[in-house]
Structures are given as C-alpha cells and as structure tokens.
Amino acid sequence: MAENAKKINIAICGGGIAGLALAAGLKKKDNIDFHVYESVPEYKDVGAGLALHMNAIKAMTLIGPEVRQVYFDKALDLGEEDQVMSTEVILAQGPNQGELVAELGKAKGRKTVSRADLLDGLMELVPKEKVTFGKRLDSIEENDEGVRIRFKDGSDARADCLIGADGIHSVTRSYILGPDHPATEPKNHDGWQIYRTMVSSEYARQHINPKWTQTVPILLGPRGHINCIPLNKGTRLSAGVAVRGAKFETSGKAPDLDPALYSDYSDDAQRIVKMVARDTSASWTAADHDHAPTYFKGKVAMMGDAAHASMPFAGNGAAQALEDAAVLDYLFSKVTDTAQIEAAFSAYDTTRRPRSQEVVDLARKFGRVYAYAEDGMHNDPTKMKQFFAGAAAFTNNADLQKQNDDAMGLFESAVKGGADGVEVKEADPIEVVA
Ligand SMILES: Cc1cc2nc3c(=O)[nH]c(=O)nc-3n(C[C@H](O)[C@H](O)[C@H](O)COP(=O)(O)OP(=O)(O)OC[C@H]3O[C@@H](n4cnc5c(N)ncnc54)[C@H](O)[C@@H]3O)c2cc1C
C-alpha cells in the first residue's frame, strides 16, 4: 500500500469475542484503521463457560497464531496435555440410562475458558487506544461519506463502514433488517429456561460426584439436561439444568427448579440438580435468531451473535463468531478503496450466512434431542450417536482456509467485474445423520 494512501476506517460496535477477535486481526493490516466501541464500562464475568471446538481453534489460527495462543494461555486444561478428552453426552434417564451417546469436541488437551478470561486475553492483543468502553451504539446513519453512529451518551463517531458485533440484542441487526422484520428480535420458540449456579469447585466436590468438576458432562433426560463446566483454571464450577417448555408466568418469570421432578434421573444427575436448585441466581432464559435474509446493508454489516445467535446446546456460537472474524479479517486485507467495502460485505454474507444459519438450526435440534423430543431418538442410542457424529463433522471438519478463499474469490471477481459479477451460492446441504 502506498505510504500516503488513505486507510479504510472501520467502526466495530461490540467488544465481545467476535469484535475483539476481528480487531486482533485488523490491527496487523496497514490498509486498515479501526476502533472498537463497547457498551459496558468494564467486562464482568457473566458465568458463560466456553469449550471451543476444533473449528474455533482453526478460525483463531487463521486470524493469527497469537489469537489461538491467547485461548491456550487463558483456558483451563481439563486433563493432562496429551490426554484425549471431550464433552461427554450421557443418557441420565430411561431404559438406556448411563449410555454414552456422544463425545463432543474430542481432542487432545481439551480446555474450557470463561468468556471474561478470553476477552481479557484478546484485549491484550488490541492497542488500548483502539477500544472505548461505555459507548452504547444507539443509531446508525449512512451517507455518501460512510457511516455516522450515535451513542446513548449523546456522542457520535464517523467511519467508512460499521461492523456490528453487538450481540443477540443487536442495534445493528435492527438497522440492517428493520425493527419490524420478523427475524430481528430473538425468539425462544421451544420455551427454554436455563437454571444455573456458580459455585467454588471445593463446594461442588462436597455436593456432587467430584468427577463432574473436572470435565464437561451433558446428562440428558426429558425434563431437562444437566451440564457442568469448570471455570477460572478449575477454581469455580458453572452447573446448570436446561429445561425445555418451561411454564413461564405472564410476568415472564420462570417457575422454581424442583428437584423432585428428577427422581427418575441417575443419582449423579439428581445431585447436580439439587445443587443448582439451592441457588439459581445465575439463571437465564435462552433465545436465538430466526434466519436473517442478509448480514449486511450498504456499508453496515453484522457478525457473531448479532447475525446468528444460536441456542447454546451445540456449543458452537463463539466458534461461528470466530469464523466470521476470520473471513472478514481476510477480506479486509484486500480492501484498499471505500468503493470495495460493499463487495467485501457481500462476499462475507454469501460465504458465512448459510453455514452459520445451519448451526442455529443444528443447535435447536440438539436441544430437542437432549430433551428426548426428537422422534424417539433417545430409544435408539445408535441413532443418537450417528446424529452427534454427523453434527460434529459438520462443525469441526470444515475447511476454513477454503471458506476464506471462497469469500476472497467472490470479492475479487466482484471488484474486477463490478458488483454484478458476485455469484450468490446456495448453502451446501448439511449432512447430519438423524
Ligand atoms: C451459557 C453459554 C454457553 C456457551 N457455550 C459455548 C461453547 O461452549 N462454545 C461456543 O463456541 N459458544 C458457546 N456459547 C456461545 C457464545 O458465548 C456466543 O456465541 C459468543 O459469545 C458470541 O460472541 P459475540 O462477540 O458475537 O457476542 P457477545 O459475546 O454477546 O458480545 C457482544 C458485545 O457487544 C456489546 N454490546 C451490546 N450491545 C451494544 C451496543 N449497542 N453498543 C456497543 N456494544 C454493545 C456487549 O456488551 C458485548 O460485549 C455459549 C453461550 C452461552 C450463553
């Protein structure tokens, strides 16, 4: 790039995993200037524990080995470095109680990380002056010069384009789709309530099988599935019961978690439910997005949960956010003129929308399978195993370098041939054996 050439100025709204991972890649590009605007004054640990699957690690590596390293530095080893471990999905109720039906994210040196720890690590890669906290995006306006964004505190900023990484309740999404579009607001079609507690690992070991404080189990049954995730280098445990079809009061309040409803679950599962029921203060109501018809409009695009929030059951939301960041980071390495921004966003949309929306669908299906609500699949553990194996192959085995290259191919042909040269491809069919 010529020394005096004008850099492309990108505003990123939202400094979560998506926004910061993208920023960590963009800071290495001479043709790009960027700024991250994050709404909260500081990060708080909201209790989300992440077990990043293979595609997340691959995406981080594409952005840069240092991004991947942050994850390895901040994460907790679940076992010995060489030990092969996984999220064990086990039937906890019914005639096949105790049967292991899936080993998700099976890998050597399996890890989990708290969202707050991962964000701290990513922040170390982004120059401090490039991130402003306490800036809540309120409205967006496009004009010939680019994008003007206004914040809740009355201030504003200008940029050549905006990438909204502002999470499930995204203002950017509302701008792109329109506030009244049926896919704008998150939905909870299956009535999921996640009862969750955060305890010290020491406390947990006194109340539940200590085995479940060191690994990531998902114990299945028709009145809810139970899940534990060790956090903060093994000093804390996030434990939860996810209930489908919860009978919410008209005020929106979920009913109390009643351990008596789980008396036909395995003993291990019952002990975890009892521990969670003692303190459900970390509970939340899950939601996801119906499919957006586009991930961009003009010079405004959305990524991560803003574009495709999914139920947490397939454990791939952050991974999809990182795949978005990898593709956008790669595309913007070649954007040298503001006139090329829309072609980059279009290539990103075409490449990432089908796959990320398949994951939203897949996560919903995981929820139904976990709740024994998918065509009697729980009566046939072999079928369940096939389903999980097919899903894992779809998320983990994807060739992400090819995904980046496909996006770049679309961008380059659009830039060479004009926007009409962009070929819009349909999603490759997902192969989930059910
Ligand atoms: C309990 C739980 C477990 C999960 N487990 C896994 C897992 O094991 N593996 C996995 O891959 N995924 C998992 N996920 C999903 C994963 O956490 C999300 O998909 C991921 O965090 C999305 O990142 P994001 O940056 O797009 O959004 P967010 O993490 O929501 O970040 C959005 C950021 O934008 C900020 N923001 C919001 N509004 C504005 C605004 N108006 N202006 C400026 N900033 C704004 C927010 O403060 C936030 O910092 C899990 C989710 C949950 C809830």
PDB file of N, CA and C in Angstrom, residues 35-98:
ATOM      1  N   HIS A  35     -11.765   1.153  15.121  1.00  0.00           N
ATOM      2  CA  HIS A  35     -11.987   1.468  16.531  1.00  0.00           C
ATOM      3  C   HIS A  35     -13.127   0.593  17.048  1.00  0.00           C
ATOM      4  N   VAL A  36     -12.934   0.056  18.246  1.00  0.00           N
ATOM      5  CA  VAL A  36     -13.966  -0.782  18.864  1.00  0.00           C
ATOM      6  C   VAL A  36     -14.715   0.063  19.903  1.00  0.00           C
ATOM      7  N   TYR A  37     -16.034   0.059  19.807  1.00  0.00           N
ATOM      8  CA  TYR A  37     -16.880   0.761  20.787  1.00  0.00           C
ATOM      9  C   TYR A  37     -17.654  -0.302  21.560  1.00  0.00           C
ATOM     10  N   GLU A  38     -17.417  -0.377  22.846  1.00  0.00           N
ATOM     11  CA  GLU A  38     -18.057  -1.405  23.679  1.00  0.00           C
ATOM     12  C   GLU A  38     -18.980  -0.722  24.687  1.00  0.00           C
ATOM     13  N   SER A  39     -20.172  -1.275  24.844  1.00  0.00           N
ATOM     14  CA  SER A  39     -21.173  -0.581  25.670  1.00  0.00           C
ATOM     15  C   SER A  39     -20.879  -0.634  27.163  1.00  0.00           C
ATOM     16  N   VAL A  40     -20.351  -1.740  27.655  1.00  0.00           N
ATOM     17  CA  VAL A  40     -20.185  -1.825  29.119  1.00  0.00           C
ATOM     18  C   VAL A  40     -18.937  -1.043  29.549  1.00  0.00           C
ATOM     19  N   PRO A  41     -18.954  -0.501  30.775  1.00  0.00           N
ATOM     20  CA  PRO A  41     -17.764   0.224  31.237  1.00  0.00           C
ATOM     21  C   PRO A  41     -16.590  -0.708  31.492  1.00  0.00           C
ATOM     22  N   GLU A  42     -16.874  -1.945  31.858  1.00  0.00           N
ATOM     23  CA  GLU A  42     -15.818  -2.957  32.015  1.00  0.00           C
ATOM     24  C   GLU A  42     -16.440  -4.340  31.896  1.00  0.00           C
ATOM     25  N   TYR A  43     -15.618  -5.329  31.560  1.00  0.00           N
ATOM     26  CA  TYR A  43     -16.148  -6.688  31.398  1.00  0.00           C
ATOM     27  C   TYR A  43     -16.457  -7.294  32.763  1.00  0.00           C
ATOM     28  N   LYS A  44     -17.576  -7.968  32.825  1.00  0.00           N
ATOM     29  CA  LYS A  44     -17.908  -8.705  34.055  1.00  0.00           C
ATOM     30  C   LYS A  44     -18.003 -10.167  33.669  1.00  0.00           C
ATOM     31  N   ASP A  45     -17.661 -11.044  34.610  1.00  0.00           N
ATOM     32  CA  ASP A  45     -17.795 -12.460  34.320  1.00  0.00           C
ATOM     33  C   ASP A  45     -19.257 -12.848  34.489  1.00  0.00           C
ATOM     34  N   VAL A  46     -19.949 -13.040  33.344  1.00  0.00           N
ATOM     35  CA  VAL A  46     -21.372 -13.376  33.434  1.00  0.00           C
ATOM     36  C   VAL A  46     -21.587 -14.888  33.516  1.00  0.00           C
ATOM     37  N   GLY A  47     -20.518 -15.613  33.721  1.00  0.00           N
ATOM     38  CA  GLY A  47     -20.676 -17.029  34.001  1.00  0.00           C
ATOM     39  C   GLY A  47     -20.679 -17.945  32.805  1.00  0.00           C
ATOM     40  N   ALA A  48     -20.531 -17.391  31.614  1.00  0.00           N
ATOM     41  CA  ALA A  48     -20.525 -18.281  30.454  1.00  0.00           C
ATOM     42  C   ALA A  48     -19.179 -18.990  30.370  1.00  0.00           C
ATOM     43  N   GLY A  49     -19.228 -20.296  30.353  1.00  0.00           N
ATOM     44  CA  GLY A  49     -18.011 -21.075  30.186  1.00  0.00           C
ATOM     45  C   GLY A  49     -18.006 -21.646  28.783  1.00  0.00           C
ATOM     46  N   LEU A  50     -16.912 -21.478  28.083  1.00  0.00           N
ATOM     47  CA  LEU A  50     -16.880 -21.914  26.688  1.00  0.00           C
ATOM     48  C   LEU A  50     -15.912 -23.075  26.507  1.00  0.00           C
ATOM     49  N   ALA A  51     -16.364 -24.067  25.775  1.00  0.00           N
ATOM     50  CA  ALA A  51     -15.460 -25.139  25.365  1.00  0.00           C
ATOM     51  C   ALA A  51     -15.358 -24.994  23.849  1.00  0.00           C
ATOM     52  N   LEU A  52     -14.279 -24.430  23.381  1.00  0.00           N
ATOM     53  CA  LEU A  52     -14.196 -24.127  21.949  1.00  0.00           C
ATOM     54  C   LEU A  52     -13.841 -25.375  21.152  1.00  0.00           C
ATOM     55  N   HIS A  53     -14.613 -25.617  20.121  1.00  0.00           N
ATOM     56  CA  HIS A  53     -14.418 -26.805  19.301  1.00  0.00           C
ATOM     57  C   HIS A  53     -13.356 -26.541  18.238  1.00  0.00           C
ATOM     58  N   MET A  54     -13.032 -27.594  17.502  1.00  0.00           N
ATOM     59  CA  MET A  54     -11.918 -27.541  16.547  1.00  0.00           C
ATOM     60  C   MET A  54     -12.052 -26.397  15.544  1.00  0.00           C
ATOM     61  N   ASN A  55     -13.283 -26.123  15.079  1.00  0.00           N
ATOM     62  CA  ASN A  55     -13.418 -25.058  14.077  1.00  0.00           C
ATOM     63  C   ASN A  55     -13.093 -23.689  14.685  1.00  0.00           C
ATOM     64  N   ALA A  56     -13.344 -23.532  15.988  1.00  0.00           N
ATOM     65  CA  ALA A  56     -12.989 -22.265  16.639  1.00  0.00           C
ATOM     66  C   ALA A  56     -11.473 -22.105  16.679  1.00  0.00           C
ATOM     67  N   ILE A  57     -10.779 -23.190  16.985  1.00  0.00           N
ATOM     68  CA  ILE A  57      -9.310 -23.125  17.062  1.00  0.00           C
ATOM     69  C   ILE A  57      -8.737 -22.841  15.663  1.00  0.00           C
ATOM     70  N   LYS A  58      -9.339 -23.491  14.652  1.00  0.00           N
ATOM     71  CA  LYS A  58      -8.859 -23.259  13.281  1.00  0.00           C
ATOM     72  C   LYS A  58      -9.079 -21.799  12.877  1.00  0.00           C
ATOM     73  N   ALA A  59     -10.244 -21.253  13.238  1.00  0.00           N
ATOM     74  CA  ALA A  59     -10.546 -19.863  12.867  1.00  0.00           C
ATOM     75  C   ALA A  59      -9.577 -18.909  13.562  1.00  0.00           C
ATOM     76  N   MET A  60      -9.305 -19.160  14.845  1.00  0.00           N
ATOM     77  CA  MET A  60      -8.364 -18.300  15.569  1.00  0.00           C
ATOM     78  C   MET A  60      -6.985 -18.360  14.917  1.00  0.00           C
ATOM     79  N   THR A  61      -6.589 -19.559  14.502  1.00  0.00           N
ATOM     80  CA  THR A  61      -5.270 -19.719  13.878  1.00  0.00           C
ATOM     81  C   THR A  61      -5.205 -18.942  12.573  1.00  0.00           C
ATOM     82  N   LEU A  62      -6.310 -18.913  11.833  1.00  0.00           N
ATOM     83  CA  LEU A  62      -6.310 -18.153  10.578  1.00  0.00           C
ATOM     84  C   LEU A  62      -6.151 -16.649  10.854  1.00  0.00           C
ATOM     85  N   ILE A  63      -6.760 -16.182  11.931  1.00  0.00           N
ATOM     86  CA  ILE A  63      -6.607 -14.745  12.253  1.00  0.00           C
ATOM     87  C   ILE A  63      -5.166 -14.481  12.677  1.00  0.00           C
ATOM     88  N   GLY A  64      -4.602 -15.414  13.394  1.00  0.00           N
ATOM     89  CA  GLY A  64      -3.201 -15.275  13.793  1.00  0.00           C
ATOM     90  C   GLY A  64      -2.862 -16.262  14.884  1.00  0.00           C
ATOM     91  N   PRO A  65      -1.666 -16.831  14.862  1.00  0.00           N
ATOM     92  CA  PRO A  65      -1.298 -17.795  15.904  1.00  0.00           C
ATOM     93  C   PRO A  65      -1.373 -17.197  17.306  1.00  0.00           C
ATOM     94  N   GLU A  66      -1.189 -15.854  17.395  1.00  0.00           N
ATOM     95  CA  GLU A  66      -1.232 -15.215  18.715  1.00  0.00           C
ATOM     96  C   GLU A  66      -2.653 -15.229  19.296  1.00  0.00           C
ATOM     97  N   VAL A  67      -3.661 -15.244  18.414  1.00  0.00           N
ATOM     98  CA  VAL A  67      -5.059 -15.291  18.887  1.00  0.00           C
ATOM     99  C   VAL A  67      -5.331 -16.678  19.477  1.00  0.00           C
ATOM    100  N   ARG A  68      -4.892 -17.667  18.749  1.00  0.00           N
ATOM    101  CA  ARG A  68      -5.042 -19.043  19.231  1.00  0.00           C
ATOM    102  C   ARG A  68      -4.299 -19.203  20.569  1.00  0.00           C
ATOM    103  N   GLN A  69      -3.115 -18.592  20.655  1.00  0.00           N
ATOM    104  CA  GLN A  69      -2.288 -18.725  21.864  1.00  0.00           C
ATOM    105  C   GLN A  69      -2.989 -18.128  23.082  1.00  0.00           C
ATOM    106  N   VAL A  70      -3.697 -16.999  22.853  1.00  0.00           N
ATOM    107  CA  VAL A  70      -4.449 -16.369  23.949  1.00  0.00           C
ATOM    108  C   VAL A  70      -5.406 -17.383  24.556  1.00  0.00           C
ATOM    109  N   TYR A  71      -6.101 -18.112  23.686  1.00  0.00           N
ATOM    110  CA  TYR A  71      -7.050 -19.115  24.181  1.00  0.00           C
ATOM    111  C   TYR A  71      -6.314 -20.173  24.993  1.00  0.00           C
ATOM    112  N   PHE A  72      -5.177 -20.643  24.456  1.00  0.00           N
ATOM    113  CA  PHE A  72      -4.450 -21.696  25.176  1.00  0.00           C
ATOM    114  C   PHE A  72      -3.889 -21.176  26.499  1.00  0.00           C
ATOM    115  N   ASP A  73      -3.520 -19.893  26.532  1.00  0.00           N
ATOM    116  CA  ASP A  73      -2.990 -19.326  27.782  1.00  0.00           C
ATOM    117  C   ASP A  73      -4.075 -19.150  28.838  1.00  0.00           C
ATOM    118  N   LYS A  74      -5.282 -18.772  28.391  1.00  0.00           N
ATOM    119  CA  LYS A  74      -6.344 -18.426  29.347  1.00  0.00           C
ATOM    120  C   LYS A  74      -7.204 -19.622  29.743  1.00  0.00           C
ATOM    121  N   ALA A  75      -7.140 -20.676  28.940  1.00  0.00           N
ATOM    122  CA  ALA A  75      -8.075 -21.780  29.173  1.00  0.00           C
ATOM    123  C   ALA A  75      -7.554 -22.735  30.240  1.00  0.00           C
ATOM    124  N   LEU A  76      -8.489 -23.497  30.719  1.00  0.00           N
ATOM    125  CA  LEU A  76      -8.175 -24.497  31.736  1.00  0.00           C
ATOM    126  C   LEU A  76      -8.006 -25.849  31.057  1.00  0.00           C
ATOM    127  N   ASP A  77      -6.886 -26.524  31.349  1.00  0.00           N
ATOM    128  CA  ASP A  77      -6.725 -27.894  30.854  1.00  0.00           C
ATOM    129  C   ASP A  77      -7.655 -28.791  31.648  1.00  0.00           C
ATOM    130  N   LEU A  78      -8.445 -29.537  30.935  1.00  0.00           N
ATOM    131  CA  LEU A  78      -9.359 -30.454  31.653  1.00  0.00           C
ATOM    132  C   LEU A  78      -8.631 -31.719  32.091  1.00  0.00           C
ATOM    133  N   GLY A  79      -7.554 -32.033  31.450  1.00  0.00           N
ATOM    134  CA  GLY A  79      -6.800 -33.228  31.845  1.00  0.00           C
ATOM    135  C   GLY A  79      -5.333 -32.986  31.584  1.00  0.00           C
ATOM    136  N   GLU A  80      -4.567 -34.053  31.437  1.00  0.00           N
ATOM    137  CA  GLU A  80      -3.160 -33.916  31.077  1.00  0.00           C
ATOM    138  C   GLU A  80      -3.085 -33.420  29.630  1.00  0.00           C
ATOM    139  N   GLU A  81      -1.952 -32.788  29.293  1.00  0.00           N
ATOM    140  CA  GLU A  81      -1.829 -32.193  27.962  1.00  0.00           C
ATOM    141  C   GLU A  81      -2.080 -33.194  26.820  1.00  0.00           C
ATOM    142  N   ASP A  82      -1.633 -34.441  27.036  1.00  0.00           N
ATOM    143  CA  ASP A  82      -1.747 -35.438  25.973  1.00  0.00           C
ATOM    144  C   ASP A  82      -3.020 -36.259  26.069  1.00  0.00           C
ATOM    145  N   GLN A  83      -3.790 -35.990  27.116  1.00  0.00           N
ATOM    146  CA  GLN A  83      -4.973 -36.816  27.343  1.00  0.00           C
ATOM    147  C   GLN A  83      -6.097 -36.423  26.378  1.00  0.00           C
ATOM    148  N   VAL A  84      -6.701 -37.405  25.723  1.00  0.00           N
ATOM    149  CA  VAL A  84      -7.816 -37.122  24.829  1.00  0.00           C
ATOM    150  C   VAL A  84      -9.089 -36.983  25.676  1.00  0.00           C
ATOM    151  N   MET A  85      -9.774 -35.826  25.555  1.00  0.00           N
ATOM    152  CA  MET A  85     -10.988 -35.599  26.361  1.00  0.00           C
ATOM    153  C   MET A  85     -12.082 -34.998  25.496  1.00  0.00           C
ATOM    154  N   SER A  86     -13.296 -34.983  26.052  1.00  0.00           N
ATOM    155  CA  SER A  86     -14.421 -34.474  25.263  1.00  0.00           C
ATOM    156  C   SER A  86     -15.548 -34.055  26.202  1.00  0.00           C
ATOM    157  N   THR A  87     -16.583 -33.418  25.621  1.00  0.00           N
ATOM    158  CA  THR A  87     -17.834 -33.211  26.347  1.00  0.00           C
ATOM    159  C   THR A  87     -18.617 -34.512  26.244  1.00  0.00           C
ATOM    160  N   GLU A  88     -18.798 -35.166  27.376  1.00  0.00           N
ATOM    161  CA  GLU A  88     -19.471 -36.470  27.352  1.00  0.00           C
ATOM    162  C   GLU A  88     -20.973 -36.287  27.455  1.00  0.00           C
ATOM    163  N   VAL A  89     -21.688 -36.754  26.453  1.00  0.00           N
ATOM    164  CA  VAL A  89     -23.148 -36.677  26.460  1.00  0.00           C
ATOM    165  C   VAL A  89     -23.677 -38.055  26.884  1.00  0.00           C
ATOM    166  N   ILE A  90     -24.402 -38.066  27.994  1.00  0.00           N
ATOM    167  CA  ILE A  90     -24.791 -39.343  28.604  1.00  0.00           C
ATOM    168  C   ILE A  90     -26.297 -39.347  28.869  1.00  0.00           C
ATOM    169  N   LEU A  91     -26.959 -40.452  28.577  1.00  0.00           N
ATOM    170  CA  LEU A  91     -28.390 -40.565  28.895  1.00  0.00           C
ATOM    171  C   LEU A  91     -28.528 -40.730  30.414  1.00  0.00           C
ATOM    172  N   ALA A  92     -29.276 -39.818  31.048  1.00  0.00           N
ATOM    173  CA  ALA A  92     -29.389 -39.850  32.509  1.00  0.00           C
ATOM    174  C   ALA A  92     -30.742 -40.372  32.966  1.00  0.00           C
ATOM    175  N   GLN A  93     -31.623 -40.693  32.022  1.00  0.00           N
ATOM    176  CA  GLN A  93     -32.971 -41.148  32.378  1.00  0.00           C
ATOM    177  C   GLN A  93     -33.429 -42.160  31.340  1.00  0.00           C
ATOM    178  N   GLY A  94     -34.283 -43.082  31.761  1.00  0.00           N
ATOM    179  CA  GLY A  94     -34.853 -44.038  30.809  1.00  0.00           C
ATOM    180  C   GLY A  94     -34.100 -45.355  30.771  1.00  0.00           C
ATOM    181  N   PRO A  95     -34.560 -46.275  29.927  1.00  0.00           N
ATOM    182  CA  PRO A  95     -34.005 -47.636  29.921  1.00  0.00           C
ATOM    183  C   PRO A  95     -32.522 -47.686  29.538  1.00  0.00           C
ATOM    184  N   ASN A  96     -32.044 -46.681  28.812  1.00  0.00           N
ATOM    185  CA  ASN A  96     -30.638 -46.692  28.405  1.00  0.00           C
ATOM    186  C   ASN A  96     -29.778 -45.799  29.304  1.00  0.00           C
ATOM    187  N   GLN A  97     -30.299 -45.555  30.530  1.00  0.00           N
ATOM    188  CA  GLN A  97     -29.581 -44.667  31.462  1.00  0.00           C
ATOM    189  C   GLN A  97     -28.111 -45.081  31.591  1.00  0.00           C
ATOM    190  N   GLY A  98     -27.221 -44.107  31.560  1.00  0.00           N
ATOM    191  CA  GLY A  98     -25.792 -44.376  31.716  1.00  0.00           C
ATOM    192  C   GLY A  98     -25.066 -44.520  30.381  1.00  0.00           C
TER     193      GLY A  98
END
